[in-house]
Amino acid sequence: MSRQRRDEAYDVVVVGGGPAGVAAATAAAESGKRVGLIDESPWLGGQIWRGEAERPHSEKARRWLKRLEAAGVTVRVGVSVVGGDGAGWLVAEDRRGAWRIGYEALILATGARDRFLPFPGWTAPHVMGVGGLQTLVKSGWPVAGKRVAIVGSGPLLWALAEGVTAAGGVVVVLAEQASWESVRRFGAGLIRYPAKLVQAIGLRARLAGVPYWCGWWPAVTRSEGDWAVVTVTDGTSRRELKCDLVAFGFGLVPNLELARLLGCGTRDEPGWEGVEVGLDQETGLSGVYAAGEATGVKGAEAALVEGRVAGYAAAGRRAEAEALYGLRDRWRRFGAMLAQAFALRAELKTLADDDTIVCRCEDVTYGRLRTWRTAREAKLMTRCGMGPCQGRVCGAACRFLWSWEPDRVRPPATVARLETLMELGTGGNGG
Amino acid sequence: MSGTYDVIVVGGGIVGSACAWECARRGLKVLMVEAGIVGGGATAAGMGHLVVMDDSEAQFALTAYSCQLWRELAAELPGSVEHEVCGTLWVAADEWEMGEVERKARYYEERGVAVEVIGGKRLEQLEPNLRAGMAGALRVPGDAVIYPPAATHWMSERAGEAGATVWRGVEVRQILEEGAVELAGGAVVEAFVVVNAAGATAGRLTPGLPVRGRKGHLAITDRYPGFARHQLIELGYLKSAHGEEGDSVAFNIQPRKTGQMLVGSSRQYGAEGGEVEPGILGRMLRRAVAYMPGLRLLNVVRVWTGERAATPDKLPLIGPVPGRSSIWLATGHEGLGITTSLGTARLLGERLVGGDPEIPYKPYDPGRFAWVPVAGQTGAGVGAW
């Protein structure tokens, strides 16, 4: 009955295998440290480079993953971190059992997830998240000939449109809630980021046939026979589009559960959430660093530089870290530009009606939630956020809708087997 | 914010809410003041077990009386309260504990509580996920389970309907000698009687109170309907709940109406702060797995802690502070506040209006302790005894 627990220890442990984590692990390993890189999904790459290890699409991803391998980083995928003591040990688990992972320095590169905002019909079977559909498309799920409506906000909508188009699907509309002025200003700002400009122009060319409507957002979706019908609005008029699938997402929110659980300080202003870090990406906890979207959503380029800074700093290579500060500032400014351009409009707070589900795990509707004043009160009285996702989906929605402060984080950082939690208290030497 | 009330109840946990409702029902003009969320303190952290206990005659009297009051209320409880009469199984691991089952069975039967002695074989059928080879169990079929925050919210609403005023998010800084409270903003609200129902923090408002915090941990799993069917408690629980000063754990599982399993329990004195402590959590979970090996592989979605208000003799404080007729107490319920909230409210209400309580009140009277209320300013926190 008793299953074997595995113990490992590294100089530097990196949690999260997206761009920030890959860059951090590489920089630390190239500096001579023994590095372990942990990711809960079955592959490296995070959200943005998902599937790149198997079937590379991006030259940059391919180069980084090769460099990671050459640097001799030990990769542990399918391993999710459950908690830790913030001072040298993590407890994690995979399908087979519990792990204890020791470190001298820890780098949190836990990335970000889609932000979902409730509107009537968003939980219907033909409606899915932008990230979810992107994953399906990348793994070869057939979208050829399918009509797809993409609604919400941010550059991930373009990336999905490109993926769907390349796989032979038809994007019937790409509705961006940000205004034309805002998106145009962002486009003009790209002049300072030539690589991004080239990327954007290329993307624009590949998406030439896709109707791109700025200042439009979803109002409701419903089923009509085999079709899905999505209604989009610009606040005055409404249009209905028939399609097979609706993909939606309203930007990203950082994954802060582990950082908060370990006791790292976080910023909680809506839209600017992230782990607080110093110049060298170190958090308030000595020896614990954070990099990438976890410190605030700002895109893959900033994540790569922050990852490198954190990796060098964790390895004690101060000069190498400092040499990257200028580049990092540049990409952080780009991130700020993104955040400003795609800031969510207030109208999105009024999409749900009283019957719209907000918490999918516990089937809690907007109407049952709107009478409460705090997240904790709503949680206790309606079970909102008490299900298996522990508020990872509805928490960000409630924050946007009612500015509720997040309830305090408690272990485990992610749903974990009871036997894994038994390991939390066994002490550094595994006694 | 000022005005005169008959009764001000300080604290909107399940005990405070039950008291406010009871007083309002009796026609008194009631104000309940809760610093945070109604039912959001120890009430929300507890298991929600309605249980008859026999640690002492007085404990039996109050828990049995309260369980009777819960049964009378059952038909009125809304669905959100998740009231379910699942019964308790006191699990005996060996023959010695089986002897304890027999003794306990006689005790309950002599006092009119229906019980059933269960042999080892039968226990395996009733609860197949228990470790094989248990000696047996005592079944108390009338014990039940509720979801305490919803029950408390419902009681506070019933109090409101009966005419009580409820203030949420308003902190009481001080209970004044003359039967009034001073709010955090400095305003003073007057009443004939102030009831301190502030749970483990009651000692801050009534300095010198023989109540201190006893921290507990709980874990809740994802949904596994039928994994356990009764509230399951090891007989050794009594050793944990009432024993020594040190930290202790006991096997205590509760099936929720949602199909989730609530896994407990732990007890610690002097453990500061609400943090989850991995060491005692691990001990608690290992104890649970020793009784139910299959728990190992269930997914846990959340772990939390709470602070019980414990007294030296494991009985609550219900009645006036010695020598202070305008300051009353309804606290010190340790792990039994959910069960005994209704009994506490009846006792308090009856005594307030000079009536004759249905059970003797003396064992819970604050005057049973030789303690001197400290005059003057706010106390230094949950005190030592």
mmCIF file with all atom_site columns, C-alpha atoms in Angstrom, chain A residues 323-418:
data_model
loop_
_atom_site.group_PDB
_atom_site.id
_atom_site.type_symbol
_atom_site.label_atom_id
_atom_site.label_alt_id
_atom_site.label_comp_id
_atom_site.label_asym_id
_atom_site.label_entity_id
_atom_site.label_seq_id
_atom_site.pdbx_PDB_ins_code
_atom_site.Cartn_x
_atom_site.Cartn_y
_atom_site.Cartn_z
_atom_site.occupancy
_atom_site.B_iso_or_equiv
_atom_site.pdbx_formal_charge
_atom_site.auth_seq_id
_atom_site.auth_comp_id
_atom_site.auth_asym_id
_atom_site.auth_atom_id
_atom_site.pdbx_PDB_model_num
ATOM 1  C CA . ALA A 1 323 ? 24.024  43.271 -18.098 1.00 0.00 ? 323 ALA A CA 1
ATOM 2  C CA . LEU A 1 324 ? 20.457  42.286 -19.004 1.00 0.00 ? 324 LEU A CA 1
ATOM 3  C CA . TYR A 1 325 ? 18.646  44.997 -17.021 1.00 0.00 ? 325 TYR A CA 1
ATOM 4  C CA . GLY A 1 326 ? 18.467  47.377 -19.995 1.00 0.00 ? 326 GLY A CA 1
ATOM 5  C CA . LEU A 1 327 ? 16.958  44.781 -22.280 1.00 0.00 ? 327 LEU A CA 1
ATOM 6  C CA . ARG A 1 328 ? 14.555  43.742 -19.559 1.00 0.00 ? 328 ARG A CA 1
ATOM 7  C CA . ASP A 1 329 ? 13.346  47.333 -19.064 1.00 0.00 ? 329 ASP A CA 1
ATOM 8  C CA . ARG A 1 330 ? 12.680  47.564 -22.766 1.00 0.00 ? 330 ARG A CA 1
ATOM 9  C CA . TRP A 1 331 ? 10.463  44.461 -22.797 1.00 0.00 ? 331 TRP A CA 1
ATOM 10 C CA . ARG A 1 332 ? 8.747   45.466 -19.583 1.00 0.00 ? 332 ARG A CA 1
ATOM 11 C CA . ARG A 1 333 ? 7.791   48.712 -21.319 1.00 0.00 ? 333 ARG A CA 1
ATOM 12 C CA . PHE A 1 334 ? 6.407   46.614 -24.131 1.00 0.00 ? 334 PHE A CA 1
ATOM 13 C CA . GLY A 1 335 ? 4.403   44.676 -21.558 1.00 0.00 ? 335 GLY A CA 1
ATOM 14 C CA . ALA A 1 336 ? 3.029   47.906 -20.107 1.00 0.00 ? 336 ALA A CA 1
ATOM 15 C CA . MET A 1 337 ? 2.047   48.970 -23.633 1.00 0.00 ? 337 MET A CA 1
ATOM 16 C CA . LEU A 1 338 ? 0.190   45.681 -24.069 1.00 0.00 ? 338 LEU A CA 1
ATOM 17 C CA . ALA A 1 339 ? -1.609  46.037 -20.763 1.00 0.00 ? 339 ALA A CA 1
ATOM 18 C CA . GLN A 1 340 ? -2.679  49.563 -21.591 1.00 0.00 ? 340 GLN A CA 1
ATOM 19 C CA . ALA A 1 341 ? -3.805  48.771 -25.138 1.00 0.00 ? 341 ALA A CA 1
ATOM 20 C CA . PHE A 1 342 ? -5.874  45.766 -24.121 1.00 0.00 ? 342 PHE A CA 1
ATOM 21 C CA . ALA A 1 343 ? -7.231  47.060 -20.806 1.00 0.00 ? 343 ALA A CA 1
ATOM 22 C CA . LEU A 1 344 ? -10.702 45.614 -20.204 1.00 0.00 ? 344 LEU A CA 1
ATOM 23 C CA . ARG A 1 345 ? -13.656 47.949 -20.719 1.00 0.00 ? 345 ARG A CA 1
ATOM 24 C CA . ALA A 1 346 ? -16.227 48.434 -17.948 1.00 0.00 ? 346 ALA A CA 1
ATOM 25 C CA . GLU A 1 347 ? -19.080 47.161 -20.158 1.00 0.00 ? 347 GLU A CA 1
ATOM 26 C CA . LEU A 1 348 ? -17.680 43.644 -19.699 1.00 0.00 ? 348 LEU A CA 1
ATOM 27 C CA . LYS A 1 349 ? -18.885 43.770 -16.089 1.00 0.00 ? 349 LYS A CA 1
ATOM 28 C CA . THR A 1 350 ? -22.481 43.822 -17.268 1.00 0.00 ? 350 THR A CA 1
ATOM 29 C CA . LEU A 1 351 ? -22.551 40.838 -19.649 1.00 0.00 ? 351 LEU A CA 1
ATOM 30 C CA . ALA A 1 352 ? -23.828 38.205 -17.210 1.00 0.00 ? 352 ALA A CA 1
ATOM 31 C CA . ASP A 1 353 ? -27.472 37.896 -16.224 1.00 0.00 ? 353 ASP A CA 1
ATOM 32 C CA . ASP A 1 354 ? -28.710 36.372 -12.977 1.00 0.00 ? 354 ASP A CA 1
ATOM 33 C CA . ASP A 1 355 ? -28.743 32.844 -14.416 1.00 0.00 ? 355 ASP A CA 1
ATOM 34 C CA . THR A 1 356 ? -25.220 32.982 -15.842 1.00 0.00 ? 356 THR A CA 1
ATOM 35 C CA . ILE A 1 357 ? -22.853 30.554 -14.115 1.00 0.00 ? 357 ILE A CA 1
ATOM 36 C CA . VAL A 1 358 ? -19.788 32.234 -12.602 1.00 0.00 ? 358 VAL A CA 1
ATOM 37 C CA . CYS A 1 359 ? -18.272 29.299 -10.651 1.00 0.00 ? 359 CYS A CA 1
ATOM 38 C CA . ARG A 1 360 ? -18.370 26.231 -12.847 1.00 0.00 ? 360 ARG A CA 1
ATOM 39 C CA . CYS A 1 361 ? -17.133 23.774 -10.209 1.00 0.00 ? 361 CYS A CA 1
ATOM 40 C CA . GLU A 1 362 ? -20.057 24.513 -7.897  1.00 0.00 ? 362 GLU A CA 1
ATOM 41 C CA . ASP A 1 363 ? -22.634 25.869 -10.396 1.00 0.00 ? 363 ASP A CA 1
ATOM 42 C CA . VAL A 1 364 ? -22.905 29.232 -8.660  1.00 0.00 ? 364 VAL A CA 1
ATOM 43 C CA . THR A 1 365 ? -24.742 31.884 -10.678 1.00 0.00 ? 365 THR A CA 1
ATOM 44 C CA . TYR A 1 366 ? -24.144 35.612 -11.015 1.00 0.00 ? 366 TYR A CA 1
ATOM 45 C CA . GLY A 1 367 ? -27.491 36.272 -9.328  1.00 0.00 ? 367 GLY A CA 1
ATOM 46 C CA . ARG A 1 368 ? -26.492 34.342 -6.204  1.00 0.00 ? 368 ARG A CA 1
ATOM 47 C CA . LEU A 1 369 ? -23.115 36.069 -6.005  1.00 0.00 ? 369 LEU A CA 1
ATOM 48 C CA . ARG A 1 370 ? -23.885 39.718 -6.614  1.00 0.00 ? 370 ARG A CA 1
ATOM 49 C CA . THR A 1 371 ? -25.536 40.251 -3.222  1.00 0.00 ? 371 THR A CA 1
ATOM 50 C CA . TRP A 1 372 ? -22.357 39.520 -1.234  1.00 0.00 ? 372 TRP A CA 1
ATOM 51 C CA . ARG A 1 373 ? -19.668 42.034 -0.418  1.00 0.00 ? 373 ARG A CA 1
ATOM 52 C CA . THR A 1 374 ? -16.486 40.008 -0.063  1.00 0.00 ? 374 THR A CA 1
ATOM 53 C CA . ALA A 1 375 ? -14.995 36.960 -1.732  1.00 0.00 ? 375 ALA A CA 1
ATOM 54 C CA . ARG A 1 376 ? -14.854 35.130 1.590   1.00 0.00 ? 376 ARG A CA 1
ATOM 55 C CA . GLU A 1 377 ? -18.486 35.794 2.413   1.00 0.00 ? 377 GLU A CA 1
ATOM 56 C CA . ALA A 1 378 ? -19.592 34.721 -1.070  1.00 0.00 ? 378 ALA A CA 1
ATOM 57 C CA . LYS A 1 379 ? -17.460 31.613 -0.817  1.00 0.00 ? 379 LYS A CA 1
ATOM 58 C CA . LEU A 1 380 ? -18.849 30.561 2.575   1.00 0.00 ? 380 LEU A CA 1
ATOM 59 C CA . MET A 1 381 ? -22.442 31.183 1.629   1.00 0.00 ? 381 MET A CA 1
ATOM 60 C CA . THR A 1 382 ? -22.559 30.001 -1.995  1.00 0.00 ? 382 THR A CA 1
ATOM 61 C CA . ARG A 1 383 ? -19.556 27.599 -2.291  1.00 0.00 ? 383 ARG A CA 1
ATOM 62 C CA . CYS A 1 384 ? -18.168 29.839 -5.067  1.00 0.00 ? 384 CYS A CA 1
ATOM 63 C CA . GLY A 1 385 ? -14.505 28.879 -5.485  1.00 0.00 ? 385 GLY A CA 1
ATOM 64 C CA . MET A 1 386 ? -14.737 25.834 -3.202  1.00 0.00 ? 386 MET A CA 1
ATOM 65 C CA . GLY A 1 387 ? -14.538 23.220 -5.955  1.00 0.00 ? 387 GLY A CA 1
ATOM 66 C CA . PRO A 1 388 ? -11.557 21.407 -7.413  1.00 0.00 ? 388 PRO A CA 1
ATOM 67 C CA . CYS A 1 389 ? -10.222 24.512 -9.216  1.00 0.00 ? 389 CYS A CA 1
ATOM 68 C CA . GLN A 1 390 ? -10.252 26.430 -5.914  1.00 0.00 ? 390 GLN A CA 1
ATOM 69 C CA . GLY A 1 391 ? -11.227 29.695 -7.551  1.00 0.00 ? 391 GLY A CA 1
ATOM 70 C CA . ARG A 1 392 ? -8.625  29.653 -10.299 1.00 0.00 ? 392 ARG A CA 1
ATOM 71 C CA . VAL A 1 393 ? -11.318 30.422 -12.872 1.00 0.00 ? 393 VAL A CA 1
ATOM 72 C CA . CYS A 1 394 ? -14.016 32.299 -10.983 1.00 0.00 ? 394 CYS A CA 1
ATOM 73 C CA . GLY A 1 395 ? -11.592 34.171 -8.713  1.00 0.00 ? 395 GLY A CA 1
ATOM 74 C CA . ALA A 1 396 ? -10.283 36.405 -11.496 1.00 0.00 ? 396 ALA A CA 1
ATOM 75 C CA . ALA A 1 397 ? -13.823 36.945 -12.798 1.00 0.00 ? 397 ALA A CA 1
ATOM 76 C CA . CYS A 1 398 ? -15.120 37.970 -9.362  1.00 0.00 ? 398 CYS A CA 1
ATOM 77 C CA . ARG A 1 399 ? -12.158 40.286 -8.935  1.00 0.00 ? 399 ARG A CA 1
ATOM 78 C CA . PHE A 1 400 ? -12.964 41.997 -12.213 1.00 0.00 ? 400 PHE A CA 1
ATOM 79 C CA . LEU A 1 401 ? -16.732 42.103 -11.603 1.00 0.00 ? 401 LEU A CA 1
ATOM 80 C CA . TRP A 1 402 ? -16.782 43.264 -7.996  1.00 0.00 ? 402 TRP A CA 1
ATOM 81 C CA . SER A 1 403 ? -13.149 44.085 -7.114  1.00 0.00 ? 403 SER A CA 1
ATOM 82 C CA . TRP A 1 404 ? -13.213 41.386 -4.418  1.00 0.00 ? 404 TRP A CA 1
ATOM 83 C CA . GLU A 1 405 ? -9.891  40.838 -2.705  1.00 0.00 ? 405 GLU A CA 1
ATOM 84 C CA . PRO A 1 406 ? -8.663  37.292 -3.212  1.00 0.00 ? 406 PRO A CA 1
ATOM 85 C CA . ASP A 1 407 ? -9.305  34.998 -0.226  1.00 0.00 ? 407 ASP A CA 1
ATOM 86 C CA . ARG A 1 408 ? -6.167  33.815 1.529   1.00 0.00 ? 408 ARG A CA 1
ATOM 87 C CA . VAL A 1 409 ? -4.231  30.996 -0.125  1.00 0.00 ? 409 VAL A CA 1
ATOM 88 C CA . ARG A 1 410 ? -4.049  27.732 1.773   1.00 0.00 ? 410 ARG A CA 1
ATOM 89 C CA . PRO A 1 411 ? -2.284  24.526 0.941   1.00 0.00 ? 411 PRO A CA 1
ATOM 90 C CA . PRO A 1 412 ? -2.229  22.664 -1.316  1.00 0.00 ? 412 PRO A CA 1
ATOM 91 C CA . ALA A 1 413 ? -1.098  25.002 -4.113  1.00 0.00 ? 413 ALA A CA 1
ATOM 92 C CA . THR A 1 414 ? -2.927  22.683 -6.448  1.00 0.00 ? 414 THR A CA 1
ATOM 93 C CA . VAL A 1 415 ? -5.281  19.751 -5.815  1.00 0.00 ? 415 VAL A CA 1
ATOM 94 C CA . ALA A 1 416 ? -3.106  16.952 -4.407  1.00 0.00 ? 416 ALA A CA 1
ATOM 95 C CA . ARG A 1 417 ? -3.453  13.448 -3.083  1.00 0.00 ? 417 ARG A CA 1
ATOM 96 C CA . LEU A 1 418 ? -3.799  13.199 0.664   1.00 0.00 ? 418 LEU A CA 1
#
